[in-house]
Structures are given as C-alpha cells and as structure tokens.
PDB file of C-alpha atoms in Angstrom:
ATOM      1  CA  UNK A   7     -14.598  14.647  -4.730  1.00  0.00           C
ATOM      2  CA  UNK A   8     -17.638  14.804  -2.885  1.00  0.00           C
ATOM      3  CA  UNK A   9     -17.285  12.518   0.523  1.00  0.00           C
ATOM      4  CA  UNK A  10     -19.543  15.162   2.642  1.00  0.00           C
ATOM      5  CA  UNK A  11     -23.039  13.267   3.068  1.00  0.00           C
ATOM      6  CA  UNK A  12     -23.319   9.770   4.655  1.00  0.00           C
ATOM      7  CA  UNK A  13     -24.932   8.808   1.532  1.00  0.00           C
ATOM      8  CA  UNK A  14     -21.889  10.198  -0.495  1.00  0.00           C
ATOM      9  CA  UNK A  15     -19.206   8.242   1.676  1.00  0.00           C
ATOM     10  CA  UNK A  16     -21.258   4.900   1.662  1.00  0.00           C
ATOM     11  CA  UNK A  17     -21.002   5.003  -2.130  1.00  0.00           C
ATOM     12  CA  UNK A  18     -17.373   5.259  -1.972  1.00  0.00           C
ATOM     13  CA  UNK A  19     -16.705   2.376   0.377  1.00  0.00           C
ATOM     14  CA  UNK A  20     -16.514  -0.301  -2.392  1.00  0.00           C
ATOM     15  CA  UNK A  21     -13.364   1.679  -3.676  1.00  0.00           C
ATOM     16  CA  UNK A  22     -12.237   2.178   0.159  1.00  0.00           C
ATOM     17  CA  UNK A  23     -12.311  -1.615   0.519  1.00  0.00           C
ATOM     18  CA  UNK A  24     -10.801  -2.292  -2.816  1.00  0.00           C
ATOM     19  CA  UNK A  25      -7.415  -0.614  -1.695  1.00  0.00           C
ATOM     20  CA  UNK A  26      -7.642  -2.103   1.271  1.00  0.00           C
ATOM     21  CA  UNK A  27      -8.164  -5.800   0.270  1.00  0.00           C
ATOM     22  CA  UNK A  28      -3.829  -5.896  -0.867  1.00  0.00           C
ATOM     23  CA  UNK A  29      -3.462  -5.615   3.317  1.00  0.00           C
ATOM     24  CA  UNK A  30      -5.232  -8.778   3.592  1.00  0.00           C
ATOM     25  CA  UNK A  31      -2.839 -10.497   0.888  1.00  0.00           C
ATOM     26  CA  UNK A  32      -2.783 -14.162   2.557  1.00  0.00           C
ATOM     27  CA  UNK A  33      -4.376 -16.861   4.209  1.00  0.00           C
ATOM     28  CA  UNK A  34      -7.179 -15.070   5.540  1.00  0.00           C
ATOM     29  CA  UNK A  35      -7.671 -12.902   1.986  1.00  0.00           C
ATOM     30  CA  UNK A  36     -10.849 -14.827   0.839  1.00  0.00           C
ATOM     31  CA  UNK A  37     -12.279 -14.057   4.283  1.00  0.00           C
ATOM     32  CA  UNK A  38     -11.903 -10.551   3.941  1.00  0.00           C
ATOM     33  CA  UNK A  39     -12.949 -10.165   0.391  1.00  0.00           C
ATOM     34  CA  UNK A  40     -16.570 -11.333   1.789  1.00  0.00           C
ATOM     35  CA  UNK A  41     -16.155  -9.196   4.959  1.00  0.00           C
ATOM     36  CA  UNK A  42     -14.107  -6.216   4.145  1.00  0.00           C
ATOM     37  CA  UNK A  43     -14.954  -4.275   7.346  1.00  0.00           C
ATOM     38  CA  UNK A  44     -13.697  -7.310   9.525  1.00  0.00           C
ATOM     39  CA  UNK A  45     -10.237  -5.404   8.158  1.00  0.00           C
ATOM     40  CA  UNK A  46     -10.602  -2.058  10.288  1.00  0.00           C
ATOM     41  CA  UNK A  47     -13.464  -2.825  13.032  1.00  0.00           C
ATOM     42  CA  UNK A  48     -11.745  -4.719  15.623  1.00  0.00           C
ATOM     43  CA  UNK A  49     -10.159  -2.441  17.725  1.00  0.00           C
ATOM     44  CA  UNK A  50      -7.429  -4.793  19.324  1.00  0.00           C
ATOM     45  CA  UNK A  51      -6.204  -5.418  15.877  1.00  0.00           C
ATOM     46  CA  UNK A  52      -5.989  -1.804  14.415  1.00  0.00           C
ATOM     47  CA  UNK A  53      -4.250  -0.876  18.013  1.00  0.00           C
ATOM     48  CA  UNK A  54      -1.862  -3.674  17.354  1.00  0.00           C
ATOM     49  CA  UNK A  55      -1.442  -2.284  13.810  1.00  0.00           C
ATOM     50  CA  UNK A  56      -0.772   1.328  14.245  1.00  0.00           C
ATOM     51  CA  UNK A  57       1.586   0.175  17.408  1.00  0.00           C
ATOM     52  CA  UNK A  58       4.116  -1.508  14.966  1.00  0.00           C
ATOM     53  CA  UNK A  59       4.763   1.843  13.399  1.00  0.00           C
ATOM     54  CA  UNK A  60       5.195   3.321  16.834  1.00  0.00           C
ATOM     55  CA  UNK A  61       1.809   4.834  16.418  1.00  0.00           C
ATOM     56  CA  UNK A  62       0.735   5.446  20.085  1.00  0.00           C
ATOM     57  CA  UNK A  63      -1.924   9.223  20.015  1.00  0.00           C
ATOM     58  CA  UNK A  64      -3.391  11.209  17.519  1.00  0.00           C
ATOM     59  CA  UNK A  65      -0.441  13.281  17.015  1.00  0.00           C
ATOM     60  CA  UNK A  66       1.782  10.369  16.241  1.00  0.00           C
ATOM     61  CA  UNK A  67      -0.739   9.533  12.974  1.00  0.00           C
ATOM     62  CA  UNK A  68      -1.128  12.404  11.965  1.00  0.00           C
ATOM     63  CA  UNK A  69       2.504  12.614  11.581  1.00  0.00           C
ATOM     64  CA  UNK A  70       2.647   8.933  10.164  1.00  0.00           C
ATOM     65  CA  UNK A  71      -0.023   9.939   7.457  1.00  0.00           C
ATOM     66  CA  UNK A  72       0.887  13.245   6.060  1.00  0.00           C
ATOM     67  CA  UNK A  73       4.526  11.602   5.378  1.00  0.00           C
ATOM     68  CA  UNK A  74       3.000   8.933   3.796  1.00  0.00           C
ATOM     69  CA  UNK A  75       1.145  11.258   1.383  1.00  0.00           C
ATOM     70  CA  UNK A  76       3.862  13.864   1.137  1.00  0.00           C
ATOM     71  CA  UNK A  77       6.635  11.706   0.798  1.00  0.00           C
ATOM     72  CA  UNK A  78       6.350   7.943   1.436  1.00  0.00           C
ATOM     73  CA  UNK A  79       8.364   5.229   0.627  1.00  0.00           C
ATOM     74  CA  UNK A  80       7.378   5.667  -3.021  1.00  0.00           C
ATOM     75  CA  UNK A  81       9.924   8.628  -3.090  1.00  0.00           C
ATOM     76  CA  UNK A  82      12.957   6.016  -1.632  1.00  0.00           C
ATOM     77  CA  UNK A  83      11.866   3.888  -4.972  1.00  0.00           C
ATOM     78  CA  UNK A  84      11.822   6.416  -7.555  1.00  0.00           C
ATOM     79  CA  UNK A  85      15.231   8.474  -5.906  1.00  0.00           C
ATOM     80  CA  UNK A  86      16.881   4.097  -6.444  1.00  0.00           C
ATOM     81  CA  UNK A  87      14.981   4.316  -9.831  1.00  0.00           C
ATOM     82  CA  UNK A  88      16.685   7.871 -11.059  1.00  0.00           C
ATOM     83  CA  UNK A  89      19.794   6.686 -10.289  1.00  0.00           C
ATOM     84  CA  UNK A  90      19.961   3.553 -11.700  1.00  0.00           C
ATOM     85  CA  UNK A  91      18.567   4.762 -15.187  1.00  0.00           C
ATOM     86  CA  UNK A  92      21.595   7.003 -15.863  1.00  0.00           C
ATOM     87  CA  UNK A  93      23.928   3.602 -16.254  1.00  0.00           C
ATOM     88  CA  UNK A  94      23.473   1.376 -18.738  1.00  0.00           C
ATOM     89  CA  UNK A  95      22.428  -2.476 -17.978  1.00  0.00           C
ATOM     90  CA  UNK A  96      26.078  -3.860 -17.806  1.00  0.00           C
ATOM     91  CA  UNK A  97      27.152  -0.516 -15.351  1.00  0.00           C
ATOM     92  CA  UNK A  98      23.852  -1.343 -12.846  1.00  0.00           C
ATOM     93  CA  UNK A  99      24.201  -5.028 -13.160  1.00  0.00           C
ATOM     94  CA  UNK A 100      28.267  -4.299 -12.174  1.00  0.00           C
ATOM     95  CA  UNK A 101      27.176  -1.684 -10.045  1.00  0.00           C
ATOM     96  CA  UNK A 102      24.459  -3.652  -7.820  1.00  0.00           C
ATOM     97  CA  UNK A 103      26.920  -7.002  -7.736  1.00  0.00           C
ATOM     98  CA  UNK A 104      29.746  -4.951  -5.661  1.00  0.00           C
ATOM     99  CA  UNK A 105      27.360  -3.939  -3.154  1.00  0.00           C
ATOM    100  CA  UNK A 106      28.491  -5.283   0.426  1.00  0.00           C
ATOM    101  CA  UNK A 107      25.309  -3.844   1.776  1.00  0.00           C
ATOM    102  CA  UNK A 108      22.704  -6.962   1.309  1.00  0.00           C
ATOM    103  CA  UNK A 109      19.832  -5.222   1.892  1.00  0.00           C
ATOM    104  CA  UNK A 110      20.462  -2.103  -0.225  1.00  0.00           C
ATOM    105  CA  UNK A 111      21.613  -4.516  -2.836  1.00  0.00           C
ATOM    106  CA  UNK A 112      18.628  -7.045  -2.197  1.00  0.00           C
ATOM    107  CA  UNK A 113      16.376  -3.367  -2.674  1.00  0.00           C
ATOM    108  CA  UNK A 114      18.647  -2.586  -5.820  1.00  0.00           C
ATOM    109  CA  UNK A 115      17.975  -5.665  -7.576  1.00  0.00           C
ATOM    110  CA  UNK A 116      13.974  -4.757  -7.357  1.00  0.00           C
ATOM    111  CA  UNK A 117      14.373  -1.530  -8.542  1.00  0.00           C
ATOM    112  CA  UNK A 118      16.224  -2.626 -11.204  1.00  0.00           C
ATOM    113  CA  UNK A 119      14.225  -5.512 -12.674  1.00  0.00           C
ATOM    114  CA  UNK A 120      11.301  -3.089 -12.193  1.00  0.00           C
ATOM    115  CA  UNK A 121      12.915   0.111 -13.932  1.00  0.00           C
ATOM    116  CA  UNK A 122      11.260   0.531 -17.027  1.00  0.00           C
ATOM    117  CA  UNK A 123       7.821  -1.046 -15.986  1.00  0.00           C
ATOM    118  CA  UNK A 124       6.129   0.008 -13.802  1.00  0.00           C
ATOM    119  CA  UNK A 125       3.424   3.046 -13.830  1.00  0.00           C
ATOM    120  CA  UNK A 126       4.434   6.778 -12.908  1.00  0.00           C
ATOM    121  CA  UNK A 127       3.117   5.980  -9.676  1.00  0.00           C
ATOM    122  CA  UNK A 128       6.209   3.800  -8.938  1.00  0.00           C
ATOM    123  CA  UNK A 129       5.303   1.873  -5.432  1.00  0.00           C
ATOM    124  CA  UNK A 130       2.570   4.238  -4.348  1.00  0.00           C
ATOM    125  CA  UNK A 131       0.223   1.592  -4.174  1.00  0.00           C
ATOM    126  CA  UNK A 132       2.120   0.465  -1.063  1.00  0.00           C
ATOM    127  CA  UNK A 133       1.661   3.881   0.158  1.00  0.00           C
ATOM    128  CA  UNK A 134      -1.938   4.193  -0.532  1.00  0.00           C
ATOM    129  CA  UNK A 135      -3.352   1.125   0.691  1.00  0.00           C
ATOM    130  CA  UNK A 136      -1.450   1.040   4.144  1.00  0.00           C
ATOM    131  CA  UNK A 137      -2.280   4.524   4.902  1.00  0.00           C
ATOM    132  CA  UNK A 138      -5.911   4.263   4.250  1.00  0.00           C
ATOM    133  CA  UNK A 139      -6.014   1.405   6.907  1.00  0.00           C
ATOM    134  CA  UNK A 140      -4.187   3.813   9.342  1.00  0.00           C
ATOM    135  CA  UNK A 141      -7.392   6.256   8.499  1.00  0.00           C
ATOM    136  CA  UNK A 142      -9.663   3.652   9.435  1.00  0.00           C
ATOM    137  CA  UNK A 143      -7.424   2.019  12.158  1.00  0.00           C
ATOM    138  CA  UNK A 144      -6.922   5.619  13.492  1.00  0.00           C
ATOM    139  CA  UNK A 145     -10.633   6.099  13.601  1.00  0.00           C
ATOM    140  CA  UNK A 146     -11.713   2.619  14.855  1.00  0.00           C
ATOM    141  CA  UNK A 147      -9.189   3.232  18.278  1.00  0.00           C
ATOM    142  CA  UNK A 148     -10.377   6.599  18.449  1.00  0.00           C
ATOM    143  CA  UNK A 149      -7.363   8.387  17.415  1.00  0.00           C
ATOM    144  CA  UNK A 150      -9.818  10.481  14.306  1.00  0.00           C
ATOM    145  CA  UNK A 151     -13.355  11.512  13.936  1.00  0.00           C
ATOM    146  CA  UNK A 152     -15.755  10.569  11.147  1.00  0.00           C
ATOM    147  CA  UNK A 153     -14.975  13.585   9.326  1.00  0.00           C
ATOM    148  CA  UNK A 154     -11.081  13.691   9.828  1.00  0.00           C
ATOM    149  CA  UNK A 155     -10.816  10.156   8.822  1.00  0.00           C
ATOM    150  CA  UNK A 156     -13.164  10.975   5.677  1.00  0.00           C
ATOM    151  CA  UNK A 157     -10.664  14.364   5.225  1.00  0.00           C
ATOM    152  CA  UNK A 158      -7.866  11.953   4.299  1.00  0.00           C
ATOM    153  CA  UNK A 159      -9.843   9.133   2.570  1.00  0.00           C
ATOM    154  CA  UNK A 160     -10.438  12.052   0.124  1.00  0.00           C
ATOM    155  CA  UNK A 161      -7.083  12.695  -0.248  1.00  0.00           C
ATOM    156  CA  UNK A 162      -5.863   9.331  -0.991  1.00  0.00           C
ATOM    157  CA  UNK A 163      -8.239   8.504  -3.480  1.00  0.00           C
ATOM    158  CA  UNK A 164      -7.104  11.226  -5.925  1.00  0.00           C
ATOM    159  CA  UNK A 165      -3.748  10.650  -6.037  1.00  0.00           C
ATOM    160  CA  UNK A 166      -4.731   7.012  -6.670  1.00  0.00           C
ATOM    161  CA  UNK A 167      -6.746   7.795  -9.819  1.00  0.00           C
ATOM    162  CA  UNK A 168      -4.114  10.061 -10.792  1.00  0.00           C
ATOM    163  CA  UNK A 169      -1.515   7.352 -11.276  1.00  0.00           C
ATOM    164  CA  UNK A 170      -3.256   4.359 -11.619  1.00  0.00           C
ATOM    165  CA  UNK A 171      -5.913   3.202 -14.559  1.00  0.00           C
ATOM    166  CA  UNK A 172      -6.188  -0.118 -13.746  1.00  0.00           C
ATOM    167  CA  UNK A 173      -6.363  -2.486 -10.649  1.00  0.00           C
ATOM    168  CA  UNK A 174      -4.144  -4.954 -12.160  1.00  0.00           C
ATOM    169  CA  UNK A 175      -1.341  -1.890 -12.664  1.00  0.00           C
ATOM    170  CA  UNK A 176      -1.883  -0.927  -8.861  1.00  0.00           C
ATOM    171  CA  UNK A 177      -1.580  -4.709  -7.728  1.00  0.00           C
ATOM    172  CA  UNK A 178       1.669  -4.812  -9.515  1.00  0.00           C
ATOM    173  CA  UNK A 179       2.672  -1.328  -7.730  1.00  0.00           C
ATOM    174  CA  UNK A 180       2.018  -2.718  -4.609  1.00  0.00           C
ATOM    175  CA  UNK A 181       3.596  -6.131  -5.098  1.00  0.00           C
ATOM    176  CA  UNK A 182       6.670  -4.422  -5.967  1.00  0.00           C
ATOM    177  CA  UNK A 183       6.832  -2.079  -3.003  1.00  0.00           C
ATOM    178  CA  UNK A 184       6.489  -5.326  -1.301  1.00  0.00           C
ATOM    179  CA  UNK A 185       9.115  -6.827  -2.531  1.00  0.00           C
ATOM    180  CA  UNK A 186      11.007  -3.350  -2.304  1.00  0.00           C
ATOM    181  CA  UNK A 187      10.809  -3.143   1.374  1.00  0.00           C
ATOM    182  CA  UNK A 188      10.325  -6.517   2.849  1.00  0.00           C
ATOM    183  CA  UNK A 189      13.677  -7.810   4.102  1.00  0.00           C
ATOM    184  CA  UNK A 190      13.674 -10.862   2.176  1.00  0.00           C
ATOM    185  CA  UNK A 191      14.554 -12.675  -1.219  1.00  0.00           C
ATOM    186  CA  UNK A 192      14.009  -9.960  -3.280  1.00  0.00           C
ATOM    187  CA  UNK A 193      10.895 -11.640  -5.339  1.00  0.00           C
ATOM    188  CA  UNK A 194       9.265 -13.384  -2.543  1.00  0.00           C
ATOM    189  CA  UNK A 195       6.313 -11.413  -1.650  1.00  0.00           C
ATOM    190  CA  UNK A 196       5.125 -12.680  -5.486  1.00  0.00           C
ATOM    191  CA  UNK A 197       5.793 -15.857  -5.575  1.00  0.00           C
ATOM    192  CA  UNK A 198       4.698 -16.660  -1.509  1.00  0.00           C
ATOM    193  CA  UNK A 199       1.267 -14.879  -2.295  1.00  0.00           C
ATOM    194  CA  UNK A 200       0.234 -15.906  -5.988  1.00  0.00           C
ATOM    195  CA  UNK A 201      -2.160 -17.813  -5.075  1.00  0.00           C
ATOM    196  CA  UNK A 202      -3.768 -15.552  -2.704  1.00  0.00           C
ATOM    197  CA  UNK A 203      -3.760 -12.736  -4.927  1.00  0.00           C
ATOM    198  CA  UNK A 204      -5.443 -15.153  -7.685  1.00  0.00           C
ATOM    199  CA  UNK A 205      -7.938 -16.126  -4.841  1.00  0.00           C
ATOM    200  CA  UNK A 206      -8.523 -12.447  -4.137  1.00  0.00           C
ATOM    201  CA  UNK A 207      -9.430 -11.156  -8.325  1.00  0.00           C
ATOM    202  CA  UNK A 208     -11.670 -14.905  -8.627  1.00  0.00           C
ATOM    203  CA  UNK A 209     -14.203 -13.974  -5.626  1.00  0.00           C
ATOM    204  CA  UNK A 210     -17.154 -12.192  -7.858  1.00  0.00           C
ATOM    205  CA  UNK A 211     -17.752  -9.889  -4.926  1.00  0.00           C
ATOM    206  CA  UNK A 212     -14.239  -8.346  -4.978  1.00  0.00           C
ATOM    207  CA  UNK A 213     -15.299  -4.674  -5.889  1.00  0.00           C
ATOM    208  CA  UNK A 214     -12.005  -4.374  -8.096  1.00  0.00           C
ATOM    209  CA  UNK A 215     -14.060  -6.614 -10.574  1.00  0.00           C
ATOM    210  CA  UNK A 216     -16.834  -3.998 -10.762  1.00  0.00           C
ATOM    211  CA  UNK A 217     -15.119  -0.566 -11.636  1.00  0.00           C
ATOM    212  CA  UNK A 218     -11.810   0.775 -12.430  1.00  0.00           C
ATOM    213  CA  UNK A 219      -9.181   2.890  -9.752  1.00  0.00           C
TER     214      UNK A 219
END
C-alpha cells in the first residue's frame, strides 16, 4: 500500500480512525466519532495509555507492537479454539464445567460459544485496533517519527483487509476479544456497551458507513 506522500496518508486516515473508533466504545463514543483525533492528540492521555502496558521508551513499544502483530492475543484465542473443536459439545460443555480455574473457565466459555462463528481472523480485531492507537500514542509522546509510525500503520492495515470483509464482522471480532480477555462475566463487554456501539454505526459521519475494511 502506498502511505509514502502526505497526500497518500491523509487519504487513509478515515480507515485509521475507523479502527480506532472500537477504543472509544462508551460514554464518550459519540464524541469521538465527530472528533476522531481527540483519540491520539493529547499527550497526557496516550502517556497514561501506553503506561498501563508498562510502556515507558521507544524500545519498550517497539517490543509491545511487533508482538502484537506477530503473535497477539489472537493466537491465545485460536490455540483455546483448536482445542476445544477436537471434543464434541457434551465433552467441552463437561470439560469447561470442571474447571476450578474461574478465569480460564470464564475465557473457555467465550471461546466456546464463539467456536464456529467467528471470521478466520478470530479476535484480531482486538489486536488491530489497540495497536494502531499505540502507533499514534507512540508518536503523539514522542516515542516514533512520522514515518515509523506510518511504517506500522501500513502493516496493520493489510492484515486487517486480509481477514476481515466487513465492519460489522470486525466489530464482532473485537467484541469477542473483549469479552475474551476482560476479567468479567464472560458476555459483559456486549451487553454493557450495546448501546454505545449502536450510537457509534447511527452517527452519519462514522467513516465505517462510507467504505468497507
């Protein structure tokens, strides 16, 4: 992809905020839908950010963000996901119930009520969309240039169009991963955000309206 010229990375940002806009999922998502770079351009607020993954110097994200494309937690899901298919309904169901682990069998239970629908790209939504906010958190504090940030941008995007045709499929992915890794009830992330994510697809100026992934 070409993400060289100024010209040819301001035509991508509509897509660059369209990935972005599942971080905002939440009271404040109809705010950034009309202000999308309110999400990356306050530099107290990406420095907060990248400091909850321990994210402290350059070398740190760099790290953080070549694991996430590598590997992420995508590859957690689909190792649950492989395992899991091999048993039949009644052995997983039996399988998942003796768990005395509560949060492997809380992350289980996701995998298995998502095992036969979601895309090939499993949870890599969740992958995607956080670590293209570390790019632009990483540039905003000064951890990236321009171009470096841009370097990964172009990365990401690929591998988004690779597994994903349609927003609503990559909304799901991310929900998921959500629900995957939050240490909660295992659906809550869906049913505490509906609204929000209704709010989010009903603003016209969403750019998820306007083209496909």
């Amino acid at each position: 992809m070409n993400i060289h010229t100024q010209e040819e990375r301001k035509a991508w940002m509509p897509y660059v905020h369209a990935v972005l806009s599942l971080c905002s999922i939440g009271r404040e998502v109809g705010y950034f839908v009309m202000n999308p770079k309110m999400q990356y351009l306050m530099w107290n607020r990406m420095r907060r950010f990248l400091r909850q993954d321990d994210i402290q110097n350059k070398e740190q994200l760099i790290t953080n963000i070549e694991w996430y494309l590598e590997t992420g937690r995508r590859h957690e899901f689909y190792i649950d996901s492989c395992h899991l298919s091999i048993l039949s309904a009644a052995e997983r169901s039996r399988y998942i119930h003796l768990l005395t682990d509560e949060q492997r069998k809380r992350q289980l239970t996701v995998v298995n009520r998502h095992l036969w629908s979601l895309s090939p790209g499993g949870i890599g939504a969740y992958d995607y969309s956080w670590t293209m906010l570390k790019c632009l958190a990483g540039k905003q504090v000064g951890y990236l240039s321009e171009d470096e940030m841009w370097a990964y941008i172009g990365r990401i995007i690929p591998m988004i169009k690779e597994n994903f045709s349609e927003w609503e499929i990559y909304i799901t992915s991310y929900a998921v991963g959500q629900n995957y890794l939050l240490h909660e009830y295992p659906f809550s992330f869906v049913s505490k955000n509906r609204k929000y994510i209704m709010q989010m697809m009903s603003f016209s100026q969403n750019p998820m309206l306007h083209f496909k992934p």
